Amino acid sequence: MGGSRGIGRASVPEIHPLAAADPNAIETLLDAAFGTDRRGRTAYRLRAGERAIGPLSFCAHEGGALAGTIQCWPVALEAAGGVRRPLVLVGPVAVDPARQYGGIGRRLMETMLAAAAGGAGGPGSDALVLVGDPEYYGRFFGFTADATAGWALPGPFEPRRLLARLAPGVRLPAEGMLAPRG
Ligand SMILES: CC(C)(COP(=O)(O)OP(=O)(O)OC[C@H]1O[C@@H](n2cnc3c(N)ncnc32)[C@H](O)[C@@H]1OP(=O)(O)O)[C@@H](O)C(=O)NCCC(=O)NCCS
C-alpha cells in the first residue's frame, strides 16, 4: 500500500492549523459555502481590522483538498460604565458543499472548543459568541441565545441566531454592543 503524501488522504479528514491552508482556497471555499455576497454580513463588521486567532482557527483537508475551515476572531462586548469584556467570535465555520453532513463541521468545532477550553485563544476564550443556526450550534455544541438577548451588533441580525457558549461560572453584561476588540 502506498502511503499518502502531504496534507490529507481520501475520506479521512485531517485537521491542521488554518495556516496550513492556501489563502486563495480558503476564500473559494467560503464563497462556495456562504455565497459571494458574504462580506456584507454583519459578522464581517466585527472582524474588520482584526486577524483571526491562530490557535483557535483550523482547516480540514480530505484527499489533499481543502474540505472545511473554522476561524475565530477577537471581539469585545462594550457595556455600561466603559466595560469592554473580551469575547471570541466563532466563524465562519464552512464545509465544502460537496462534503457537507459528513462530520467535518463537527470535528472543526470540537477541535476549536478543546483549544478554547485550554485557554489557547487568550482573553475571551471563556466566552464564545457566534451568529449561526441554533439548530446546529445549540444541538451539538451547547450554544444558546440565553445570554445575548440584550446585546446589539453593528448591523442587522436575527436575535435568535446570536448565540453564546460560556465556560462554567462565567457571567457577562446583560446589555452591550459587540465590536472588534481593537
Ligand atoms: C453548517 C456546516 C458548518 C456544518 O458542517 P457539516 O460538516 O456539513 O455538518 P456535520 O457533519 O458537522 O453535522 C451534520 C448534522 O448537522 C445538521 N446540520 C448541518 N447544518 C445545519 C444547519 N444549518 N441547521 C441545522 N442542522 C444542521 C445535519 O442535518 C446533520 O444532522 P444529523 O447528524 O442528524 O443528520 C456546513 O454544513 C456548512 O458549511 N454549511 C454552509 C454554511 C451554512 O449554512 N452555515 C449555517 C450556519 S452559520
Coordinates of C-alpha atoms and ligand atoms in Angstrom, one line a residue:
M1 CA 0.0 0.0 0.0
G2 CA 1.4 3.4 -0.9
G3 CA 1.2 6.0 1.9
S4 CA -0.3 9.4 1.4
R5 CA 1.9 12.4 1.0
G6 CA 1.4 15.9 2.2
I7 CA -1.9 17.0 3.7
G8 CA -4.9 14.8 3.6
R9 CA -5.8 11.4 2.3
A10 CA -9.0 10.3 0.7
S11 CA -12.1 10.1 3.0
V12 CA -10.1 10.8 6.2
P13 CA -10.3 14.5 7.1
E14 CA -7.1 15.8 8.7
I15 CA -7.3 18.8 10.9
H16 CA -4.5 21.3 10.9
P17 CA -3.9 25.0 12.0
L18 CA -5.5 27.3 9.4
A19 CA -2.1 28.5 8.4
A20 CA -1.6 25.1 6.6
A21 CA -4.3 26.1 4.1
D22 CA -3.8 28.0 0.9
P23 CA -5.4 31.5 1.5
N24 CA -7.0 31.5 -2.0
A25 CA -8.5 28.1 -1.4
I26 CA -10.0 29.4 1.9
E27 CA -11.7 32.3 0.1
T28 CA -13.0 30.0 -2.6
L29 CA -14.4 27.6 0.0
L30 CA -16.1 30.4 1.9
D31 CA -17.7 31.8 -1.3
A32 CA -19.0 28.3 -2.1
A33 CA -20.4 27.8 1.4
F34 CA -21.9 31.2 2.1
G35 CA -22.1 32.9 -1.3
T36 CA -20.0 35.6 -2.9
D37 CA -22.1 38.3 -1.1
R38 CA -21.0 37.0 2.3
R39 CA -18.8 40.1 3.1
G40 CA -22.0 42.1 3.5
R41 CA -23.0 40.1 6.6
T42 CA -22.9 41.8 9.9
A43 CA -20.4 39.3 11.3
Y44 CA -17.8 40.7 8.9
R45 CA -18.1 44.1 10.5
L46 CA -17.0 42.5 13.8
R47 CA -13.9 41.2 12.1
A48 CA -12.9 44.4 10.4
G49 CA -9.2 45.3 11.0
E50 CA -8.6 42.1 13.1
R51 CA -6.6 39.0 12.4
A52 CA -8.1 35.5 13.1
I53 CA -6.9 34.0 16.4
G54 CA -4.3 31.4 15.1
P55 CA -4.6 28.9 18.0
L56 CA -8.4 28.7 17.5
S57 CA -8.5 28.6 13.7
F58 CA -8.3 25.3 11.8
C59 CA -8.6 23.7 8.4
A60 CA -9.7 20.2 7.3
H61 CA -8.2 18.6 4.3
E62 CA -9.6 15.5 2.6
G63 CA -7.7 13.7 -0.2
G64 CA -5.3 16.7 -0.3
A65 CA -8.1 19.2 -0.9
L66 CA -9.4 21.8 1.4
A67 CA -12.7 20.5 2.9
G68 CA -13.5 22.9 5.6
T69 CA -12.3 25.8 7.8
I70 CA -13.1 27.5 11.1
Q71 CA -11.9 30.9 12.0
C72 CA -12.2 32.7 15.4
W73 CA -11.8 36.4 16.0
P74 CA -11.1 38.8 18.9
V75 CA -14.1 40.9 19.7
A76 CA -15.4 42.8 22.8
L77 CA -18.7 43.4 24.4
E78 CA -18.9 47.1 25.1
A79 CA -21.2 47.6 28.2
A80 CA -22.2 50.4 30.6
G81 CA -19.5 52.1 32.6
G82 CA -16.9 51.7 29.9
V83 CA -16.7 48.0 30.4
R84 CA -15.0 46.2 27.4
R85 CA -15.3 42.5 28.0
P86 CA -13.2 40.4 25.6
L87 CA -15.0 37.6 23.8
V88 CA -14.1 35.2 21.0
L89 CA -16.3 35.4 17.8
V90 CA -16.5 32.0 16.2
G91 CA -16.9 31.7 12.5
P92 CA -17.1 31.5 9.7
V93 CA -17.4 27.7 10.0
A94 CA -17.6 26.4 6.5
V95 CA -17.5 23.0 4.8
D96 CA -17.2 22.4 1.1
P97 CA -20.8 21.9 -0.2
A98 CA -19.7 18.6 -1.8
R99 CA -18.5 17.3 1.6
Q100 CA -21.2 18.6 4.0
Y101 CA -23.0 16.5 6.5
G102 CA -20.1 14.1 6.9
G103 CA -18.9 15.3 10.3
I104 CA -16.2 17.8 9.2
G105 CA -18.0 20.7 10.7
R106 CA -18.3 18.9 14.0
R107 CA -14.7 17.9 14.0
L108 CA -13.6 21.5 13.3
M109 CA -15.9 22.8 16.1
E110 CA -14.7 20.2 18.6
T111 CA -11.1 20.9 17.8
M112 CA -11.7 24.6 18.4
L113 CA -13.7 24.1 21.6
A114 CA -11.0 21.9 23.1
A115 CA -8.3 24.6 22.3
A116 CA -10.5 27.3 23.8
A117 CA -11.2 25.3 26.9
G118 CA -7.4 25.0 27.4
G119 CA -7.2 28.8 27.1
A120 CA -5.2 28.7 23.9
G121 CA -7.1 31.6 22.4
G122 CA -6.1 34.0 25.1
P123 CA -8.5 36.6 26.5
G124 CA -12.1 35.8 25.8
S125 CA -11.6 32.1 25.4
D126 CA -14.1 31.5 28.2
A127 CA -16.9 33.3 26.3
L128 CA -17.5 32.3 22.7
V129 CA -20.1 34.0 20.5
L130 CA -21.3 33.4 17.0
V131 CA -24.1 34.3 14.6
G132 CA -25.5 31.0 13.3
D133 CA -28.3 28.4 13.3
P134 CA -29.2 27.3 16.9
E135 CA -30.5 24.1 15.3
Y136 CA -26.8 23.2 14.7
Y137 CA -24.8 25.2 17.2
G138 CA -27.2 24.5 20.0
R139 CA -27.9 20.9 19.3
F140 CA -24.3 19.8 19.0
F141 CA -22.2 22.3 20.9
G142 CA -24.3 24.0 23.6
F143 CA -24.6 27.5 22.2
T144 CA -27.7 29.4 23.3
A145 CA -29.2 32.8 23.0
D146 CA -29.8 33.0 26.8
A147 CA -27.0 35.5 27.5
T148 CA -27.4 37.6 24.3
A149 CA -30.9 38.9 24.4
G150 CA -29.8 42.4 25.4
W151 CA -26.9 42.6 23.0
A152 CA -26.6 44.6 19.8
L153 CA -24.4 44.2 16.7
P154 CA -23.2 46.9 14.3
G155 CA -25.7 45.8 11.7
P156 CA -28.8 43.8 11.1
F157 CA -29.1 40.3 12.7
E158 CA -31.7 37.8 13.8
P159 CA -31.6 37.7 17.6
R160 CA -32.4 34.0 17.7
R161 CA -29.1 33.4 15.8
L162 CA -26.9 35.4 18.1
L163 CA -25.5 32.6 20.3
A164 CA -23.0 32.3 23.1
R165 CA -21.3 29.5 24.9
L166 CA -19.8 30.4 28.3
A167 CA -17.4 28.5 30.5
P168 CA -18.8 27.4 33.8
G169 CA -19.3 30.3 36.2
V170 CA -18.8 33.0 33.6
R171 CA -21.3 35.8 33.6
L172 CA -21.5 38.6 31.0
P173 CA -23.2 42.0 31.0
A174 CA -26.8 41.6 30.1
E175 CA -26.7 44.6 27.7
G176 CA -24.0 45.7 25.4
M177 CA -22.7 46.2 21.9
L178 CA -20.3 43.7 20.2
A179 CA -17.4 45.4 18.4
P180 CA -14.0 44.5 17.1
R181 CA -11.6 44.3 20.0
G182 CA -9.3 46.8 18.5
Ligands
LIG1 C1 -23.1 24.3 8.9 C2 -21.9 23.4 8.5 C3 -20.6 24.1 9.0 C4 -22.0 22.0 9.2 O1 -20.9 21.2 8.9 P1 -21.1 19.8 8.2 O2 -19.8 19.1 8.2 O3 -21.8 20.0 6.9 O4 -22.1 19.0 9.2 P2 -21.8 18.0 10.3 O5 -21.5 16.7 9.7 O6 -20.9 18.6 11.3 O7 -23.2 17.9 11.0 C5 -24.3 17.2 10.3 C6 -25.6 17.3 11.1 O8 -25.8 18.7 11.4 C7 -27.1 19.0 10.8 N1 -26.9 20.4 10.2 C8 -25.9 20.8 9.4 N2 -26.1 22.1 9.1 C9 -27.2 22.5 9.8 C10 -27.9 23.7 9.9 N3 -27.5 24.9 9.3 N4 -29.0 23.8 10.7 C11 -29.4 22.7 11.4 N5 -28.8 21.5 11.3 C12 -27.7 21.4 10.5 C13 -27.3 18.0 9.7 O9 -28.7 17.9 9.4 C14 -26.7 16.8 10.4 O10 -27.6 16.2 11.3 P3 -27.8 14.6 11.5 O11 -26.5 14.2 12.1 O12 -28.9 14.5 12.5 O13 -28.0 14.1 10.2 C15 -21.8 23.2 7.0 O14 -22.9 22.5 6.5 C16 -21.7 24.5 6.1 O15 -20.6 25.0 5.9 N6 -22.8 25.0 5.7 C17 -22.8 26.2 4.8 C18 -22.7 27.4 5.7 C19 -24.0 27.5 6.5 O16 -25.1 27.3 6.0 N7 -23.9 27.8 7.8 C20 -25.0 27.9 8.6 C21 -24.7 28.1 10.0 S1 -23.9 29.7 10.2

